[in-house]
Amino acid sequence: MKAVSLSRYLIEEQRAKGKIPADLRLLIEVVARACKSISSAISKGALGGVLGNVGTINVQGEAQKKLDVLSNEILLEANEWGGHLAAIASEEMDDPHPIPHRYPKGEYLLVFDPLDGSSNIDVNVAVGTIFSVLRCPEGVTEPEPEHFLQPGVRQVAAGYCIYGPSTILVLTVGDGTVMFTLDRDLGSFVLTQDSVRIPEDTAEFAINASNARHWDAPVKRYVDECLAGKTGVRGKDFNMRWVASMVADVHRILTRGGIFMYPIDAKCRDKGGRLRLMYEANPMALIIEQAGGAAHTGYERILDVQPLGLHQRISVILGSKHEVERVALYHREPQ
Ligand code: F6P
Ligand code: MN
């Protein structure tokens, strides 16, 4: 069978289903191209002089790695001149990046976490880029932060690129979730999995167990029941994994099922959670739902949350549908 490139996939989706207007196609292709550059920079490691910190702290209060800054610059430079965007927001920048006046403006807003899991870079473990595409509200020519504050259901596309043993782009335009693998010889993303489906049941969970003493009762109950294994109420043994790169943990779940949790707990309650709603939770929630999984805060569907701030944090529980529903049920039941 002939290999289907990302461009061909996007064009055929548009022809068959009218899902991807030319500007959105350009946007996705430009993001994919930027991801190839990031992939190349990351793969050079110490030889490229890209490891380590730059000595600055970002808006999230985290030490910036050289590759955080470089990935952010690559994505900005690739996206600002094409005429498809009205503005860009990044986890690494305090405020949205306006499109310079010398370039035409488009109707989309691009939001990204340029390098997710970047604490893993220096130890050579998989990291990734996460992105989300929204429409710029009608009549707005100079988008302000408030124009980005749209619930996740309004995303027109979302995806991530994982830089692991191979570089894989995972994408949804609201018509299922698909995966492309980077053919490094050809320099092109090739479709390697159409309609990804997450098994509804699982026996694998992912959570940072060092936070156990801070967890709320419903999360503690769920994890305790998993740990009790065959002889406990669940009647089966569970396995545990935690990469500490959201892209890598989500990618495993898309590939073989599982549940991922970074719930709100006593340690991060004042911030609203650990992970970011706009840059991490929303795009991943759309990708997961489009693959038949579920994404919840414990109290509501992530995609229904009305964002109140660009850098807002949120509780995240996502993956195999029946497991996510079980955790949500535990949140509804009286303690
Ligand atoms: O971007 C935040 C992040 O690095 C995620 O990729 C990851 O899931 C999480 O933080 C890891 O958190 P912790 O360091 O608490 O394990
Ligand atoms: Mn991140």
Coordinates of C-alpha atoms and ligand atoms in Angstrom, one line a residue:
M1 CA 0.0 0.0 0.0
K2 CA 1.2 3.5 -0.8
A3 CA 2.4 5.6 2.2
V4 CA 0.0 8.4 3.1
S5 CA 1.8 11.6 4.0
L6 CA 0.4 14.1 6.4
S7 CA -0.4 16.5 3.5
R8 CA -2.2 13.8 1.6
Y9 CA -4.2 12.8 4.7
L10 CA -5.2 16.5 5.3
I11 CA -6.2 17.0 1.7
E12 CA -8.2 13.8 1.5
E13 CA -10.0 14.6 4.8
Q14 CA -11.0 17.9 3.3
R15 CA -12.2 16.4 0.1
A16 CA -14.2 13.6 1.8
K17 CA -15.6 15.4 4.8
G18 CA -15.0 19.1 4.4
K19 CA -13.2 19.1 7.8
I20 CA -10.0 21.0 7.0
P21 CA -10.1 24.3 5.2
A22 CA -6.8 25.3 3.4
D23 CA -5.8 27.7 6.2
L24 CA -6.2 25.0 8.9
R25 CA -4.2 22.6 6.7
L26 CA -1.4 25.1 6.3
L27 CA -1.4 25.7 10.1
I28 CA -1.2 22.0 10.9
E29 CA 1.6 21.5 8.3
V30 CA 3.5 24.4 9.7
V31 CA 3.3 23.1 13.2
A32 CA 4.4 19.7 12.0
R33 CA 7.4 21.2 10.2
A34 CA 8.3 23.1 13.4
C35 CA 8.1 19.8 15.3
K36 CA 10.6 18.2 12.8
S37 CA 13.0 21.0 13.7
I38 CA 12.5 20.5 17.4
S39 CA 12.9 16.7 16.9
S40 CA 16.2 17.3 15.1
A41 CA 17.5 19.7 17.8
I42 CA 16.6 17.3 20.6
S43 CA 18.2 14.3 18.9
K44 CA 21.6 16.1 18.8
G45 CA 21.6 16.1 22.7
A46 CA 24.9 17.2 24.2
L47 CA 26.5 17.4 20.7
G48 CA 24.2 20.2 19.8
G49 CA 24.9 22.1 23.1
V50 CA 21.2 22.2 23.8
L51 CA 21.0 20.5 27.2
G52 CA 20.7 22.3 30.5
N53 CA 19.0 25.4 31.9
V54 CA 19.1 28.9 30.6
G55 CA 18.9 30.4 34.1
T56 CA 15.5 32.0 33.7
I57 CA 12.2 31.2 35.4
N58 CA 9.0 31.1 33.2
V59 CA 5.5 32.4 33.9
Q60 CA 4.7 29.0 35.5
G61 CA 7.5 29.5 38.0
E62 CA 9.6 26.7 36.5
A63 CA 13.3 26.9 35.5
Q64 CA 13.5 27.1 31.7
K65 CA 15.6 24.6 29.9
K66 CA 17.6 25.7 26.8
L67 CA 15.3 23.4 24.7
D68 CA 12.1 25.0 26.2
V69 CA 13.3 28.3 24.9
L70 CA 14.5 27.0 21.6
S71 CA 11.3 25.0 20.9
N72 CA 9.2 28.0 21.7
E73 CA 11.3 30.1 19.3
I74 CA 11.0 27.5 16.5
L75 CA 7.2 27.3 16.9
L76 CA 6.8 31.1 16.9
E77 CA 9.1 31.7 13.9
A78 CA 7.5 29.0 11.9
N79 CA 3.9 30.2 12.6
E80 CA 4.0 34.0 12.6
W81 CA 4.4 34.7 8.8
G82 CA 2.0 32.2 7.1
G83 CA -1.1 34.4 7.4
H84 CA -3.2 31.7 9.0
L85 CA -3.0 32.9 12.6
A86 CA -4.4 35.9 14.6
A87 CA -2.2 35.2 17.7
I88 CA -0.2 32.6 19.5
A89 CA -0.2 31.7 23.2
S90 CA 2.5 29.5 24.8
E91 CA 3.1 28.0 28.2
E92 CA 6.5 29.6 28.1
M93 CA 5.3 33.2 27.6
D94 CA 3.4 35.5 30.0
D95 CA 1.2 37.0 27.3
P96 CA 0.0 36.0 23.8
H97 CA 2.4 36.7 21.0
P98 CA 0.8 39.0 18.4
I99 CA 1.4 38.5 14.7
P100 CA 3.9 41.2 13.6
H101 CA 2.1 43.9 11.5
R102 CA 4.3 43.1 8.5
Y103 CA 2.5 39.8 8.1
P104 CA -1.2 39.1 7.2
K105 CA -3.4 37.8 9.9
G106 CA -5.7 34.7 9.8
E107 CA -8.7 33.4 11.7
Y108 CA -7.0 30.9 14.0
L109 CA -5.5 31.1 17.5
L110 CA -2.6 28.6 18.2
V111 CA -1.8 27.5 21.7
F112 CA 1.1 25.3 22.7
D113 CA 3.3 23.7 25.3
P114 CA 6.5 23.8 23.2
L115 CA 8.3 21.2 25.2
D116 CA 6.3 19.1 27.6
G117 CA 8.1 17.0 30.2
S118 CA 11.2 19.0 29.8
S119 CA 12.6 17.9 33.1
N120 CA 13.3 14.6 31.2
I121 CA 15.5 16.1 28.5
D122 CA 18.7 15.9 30.4
V123 CA 18.1 12.2 31.2
N124 CA 17.3 11.3 27.6
V125 CA 13.7 10.3 28.2
A126 CA 10.8 11.1 25.8
V127 CA 9.4 14.6 25.7
G128 CA 6.9 16.3 23.3
T129 CA 5.1 19.3 21.9
I130 CA 1.4 19.7 22.6
F131 CA -0.8 22.1 20.6
S132 CA -4.4 23.3 20.3
V133 CA -6.1 25.3 17.7
L134 CA -9.1 27.7 18.4
R135 CA -11.0 30.1 16.2
C136 CA -10.4 33.8 16.8
P137 CA -13.7 35.4 17.7
E138 CA -15.4 37.2 14.8
G139 CA -14.4 40.8 14.4
V140 CA -11.3 40.6 16.7
T141 CA -8.2 41.8 14.9
E142 CA -5.9 42.2 17.9
P143 CA -6.6 39.2 20.2
E144 CA -6.2 39.7 23.9
P145 CA -5.8 36.8 26.4
E146 CA -9.6 36.8 27.0
H147 CA -10.2 35.8 23.3
F148 CA -8.3 32.5 24.0
L149 CA -10.5 31.6 26.9
Q150 CA -12.8 29.2 25.1
P151 CA -13.8 25.8 26.5
G152 CA -12.0 22.8 25.0
V153 CA -15.0 21.7 23.0
R154 CA -14.4 24.6 20.8
Q155 CA -11.0 23.4 19.7
V156 CA -10.9 22.9 15.9
A157 CA -7.8 20.7 16.1
A158 CA -5.4 19.4 18.7
G159 CA -2.3 17.3 18.6
Y160 CA 1.1 16.4 20.1
C161 CA 4.4 15.3 18.7
I162 CA 6.4 12.9 20.9
Y163 CA 10.1 12.8 20.5
G164 CA 11.0 9.3 21.6
P165 CA 12.8 6.4 19.9
S166 CA 10.7 7.5 16.9
T167 CA 9.1 10.9 16.4
I168 CA 5.3 10.5 16.2
L169 CA 2.7 13.2 15.5
V170 CA -0.8 12.5 16.9
L171 CA -3.6 14.6 15.5
T172 CA -7.3 15.2 15.7
V173 CA -9.5 17.6 13.8
G174 CA -12.6 16.3 15.5
D175 CA -12.9 13.3 13.3
G176 CA -11.1 10.6 15.2
T177 CA -7.4 10.5 16.3
V178 CA -4.6 9.5 13.9
M179 CA -0.9 9.0 14.2
F180 CA 2.0 9.8 11.8
T181 CA 5.5 8.6 12.2
L182 CA 8.4 10.7 11.0
D183 CA 10.4 9.1 8.2
R184 CA 13.7 10.7 8.9
D185 CA 15.2 9.8 5.5
L186 CA 12.3 11.4 3.6
G187 CA 11.7 14.1 6.2
S188 CA 8.0 13.5 6.1
F189 CA 5.3 12.3 8.5
V190 CA 3.7 9.1 7.3
L191 CA 0.3 7.9 8.5
T192 CA 0.9 4.8 10.7
Q193 CA -2.4 4.5 12.5
D194 CA -5.8 5.5 11.4
S195 CA -8.7 5.8 13.9
V196 CA -6.9 5.1 17.2
R197 CA -9.1 3.4 19.8
I198 CA -8.4 3.3 23.5
P199 CA -9.6 0.1 25.2
E200 CA -12.5 1.0 27.6
D201 CA -11.1 -1.1 30.4
T202 CA -7.6 -1.3 31.6
A203 CA -5.4 -2.7 34.3
E204 CA -2.7 0.0 34.2
F205 CA -2.6 3.3 36.0
A206 CA -0.3 6.3 35.9
I207 CA 0.1 8.7 38.9
N208 CA 2.9 10.3 40.7
A209 CA 2.7 8.2 43.9
S210 CA 5.0 10.5 45.8
N211 CA 2.0 12.8 46.2
A212 CA -0.1 10.0 47.9
R213 CA -0.2 11.8 51.2
H214 CA -1.7 14.9 49.6
W215 CA -4.4 13.1 47.6
D216 CA -8.2 13.6 48.1
A217 CA -10.2 10.6 49.4
P218 CA -11.7 9.6 46.0
V219 CA -8.3 9.3 44.3
K220 CA -6.8 7.5 47.3
R221 CA -9.7 5.0 47.2
Y222 CA -9.2 4.4 43.5
V223 CA -5.5 3.8 43.8
D224 CA -5.8 1.7 46.9
E225 CA -8.3 -0.5 45.1
C226 CA -5.9 -0.9 42.2
L227 CA -3.0 -1.8 44.6
A228 CA -5.2 -4.4 46.4
G229 CA -5.1 -6.4 43.1
K230 CA -6.7 -9.8 42.6
T231 CA -7.9 -10.2 46.2
G232 CA -9.3 -6.7 46.5
V233 CA -12.7 -5.3 45.3
R234 CA -11.4 -4.9 41.7
G235 CA -10.6 -8.7 41.5
K236 CA -7.5 -8.2 39.2
D237 CA -3.9 -7.1 39.5
F238 CA -3.0 -3.6 38.2
N239 CA 0.3 -2.4 36.8
M240 CA 1.7 1.1 37.3
R241 CA 3.7 3.4 35.0
W242 CA 4.8 7.1 35.4
V243 CA 7.2 8.6 32.9
A244 CA 6.7 12.2 34.2
S245 CA 6.2 13.4 30.6
M246 CA 2.5 13.9 30.0
V247 CA 3.0 13.2 26.2
A248 CA 4.7 9.9 26.9
D249 CA 2.1 8.8 29.5
V250 CA -0.8 9.8 27.2
H251 CA 0.9 8.1 24.2
R252 CA 1.1 4.8 26.1
I253 CA -2.6 5.1 27.0
L254 CA -3.5 5.8 23.3
T255 CA -1.4 2.8 22.3
R256 CA -2.5 0.2 24.9
G257 CA -5.0 1.8 27.3
G258 CA -4.7 2.9 30.9
I259 CA -5.6 5.8 33.1
F260 CA -3.5 8.9 33.7
M261 CA -4.1 11.1 36.8
Y262 CA -2.6 14.4 37.9
P263 CA -5.5 15.2 40.2
I264 CA -5.9 18.3 42.3
D265 CA -4.5 17.5 45.8
A266 CA -3.6 19.3 49.0
K267 CA -0.2 20.2 47.6
C268 CA -1.5 22.0 44.4
R269 CA -5.0 23.0 45.6
D270 CA -4.2 26.7 45.8
K271 CA -3.0 26.7 42.1
G272 CA -6.1 24.7 40.9
G273 CA -4.1 21.7 40.0
R274 CA -0.7 20.8 38.4
L275 CA -1.2 20.7 34.7
R276 CA -2.3 23.6 32.5
L277 CA -5.8 23.6 31.1
M278 CA -5.1 25.4 27.8
Y279 CA -1.7 24.0 26.9
E280 CA -2.0 20.4 28.2
A281 CA -5.4 19.3 29.5
N282 CA -7.6 20.6 26.7
P283 CA -5.6 19.3 23.7
M284 CA -5.0 15.9 25.4
A285 CA -8.7 15.7 26.4
L286 CA -9.8 16.2 22.8
I287 CA -7.3 13.6 21.5
I288 CA -8.4 11.1 24.1
E289 CA -12.1 11.6 23.6
Q290 CA -11.7 11.3 19.8
A291 CA -10.0 7.9 20.5
G292 CA -13.0 6.7 22.5
G293 CA -11.6 7.6 25.9
A294 CA -12.7 10.1 28.6
A295 CA -11.1 13.1 30.2
H296 CA -12.4 14.5 33.5
T297 CA -11.4 16.7 36.5
G298 CA -13.2 14.3 38.9
Y299 CA -16.1 16.8 39.0
E300 CA -16.7 17.6 35.3
R301 CA -15.7 16.9 31.7
I302 CA -12.4 18.8 31.0
L303 CA -13.6 19.9 27.6
D304 CA -16.6 21.7 29.2
V305 CA -14.6 23.8 31.6
Q306 CA -14.8 27.5 30.9
P307 CA -11.2 28.8 31.2
L308 CA -10.7 31.8 33.4
G309 CA -7.0 32.5 32.7
L310 CA -4.5 31.6 30.0
H311 CA -2.2 29.8 32.4
Q312 CA -5.0 28.3 34.5
R313 CA -4.2 24.9 36.1
I314 CA -6.6 22.0 36.4
S315 CA -7.1 18.5 37.8
V316 CA -6.6 15.9 35.1
I317 CA -7.9 12.3 35.0
L318 CA -8.0 10.8 31.5
G319 CA -7.8 7.5 29.5
S320 CA -9.8 4.3 29.3
K321 CA -13.4 5.3 29.6
H322 CA -14.7 2.9 32.3
E323 CA -11.8 3.7 34.6
V324 CA -12.2 7.5 34.2
E325 CA -15.9 7.1 34.9
R326 CA -15.2 5.1 38.0
V327 CA -12.9 7.8 39.4
A328 CA -15.6 10.4 38.6
L329 CA -18.1 8.3 40.4
Y330 CA -15.9 8.1 43.5
H331 CA -15.9 11.9 43.5
R332 CA -19.7 12.0 43.4
E333 CA -20.2 9.5 46.2
P334 CA -20.3 10.7 49.8
Q335 CA -17.0 10.1 51.6
Ligands
F6P1 O1 4.3 19.7 32.0 C1 4.2 19.3 33.3 C2 4.7 17.9 33.4 O2 6.1 17.8 33.1 C3 4.0 16.8 32.7 O3 4.6 16.5 31.4 C4 4.1 15.6 33.6 O4 3.0 14.7 33.5 C5 4.2 16.2 34.9 O5 4.6 17.5 34.8 C6 5.2 15.5 35.8 O6 5.0 15.9 37.1 P1 5.9 15.4 38.3 O7 7.2 16.0 38.2 O8 5.1 15.8 39.5 O9 6.0 13.9 38.2
MN2 MN 4.0 20.4 29.9

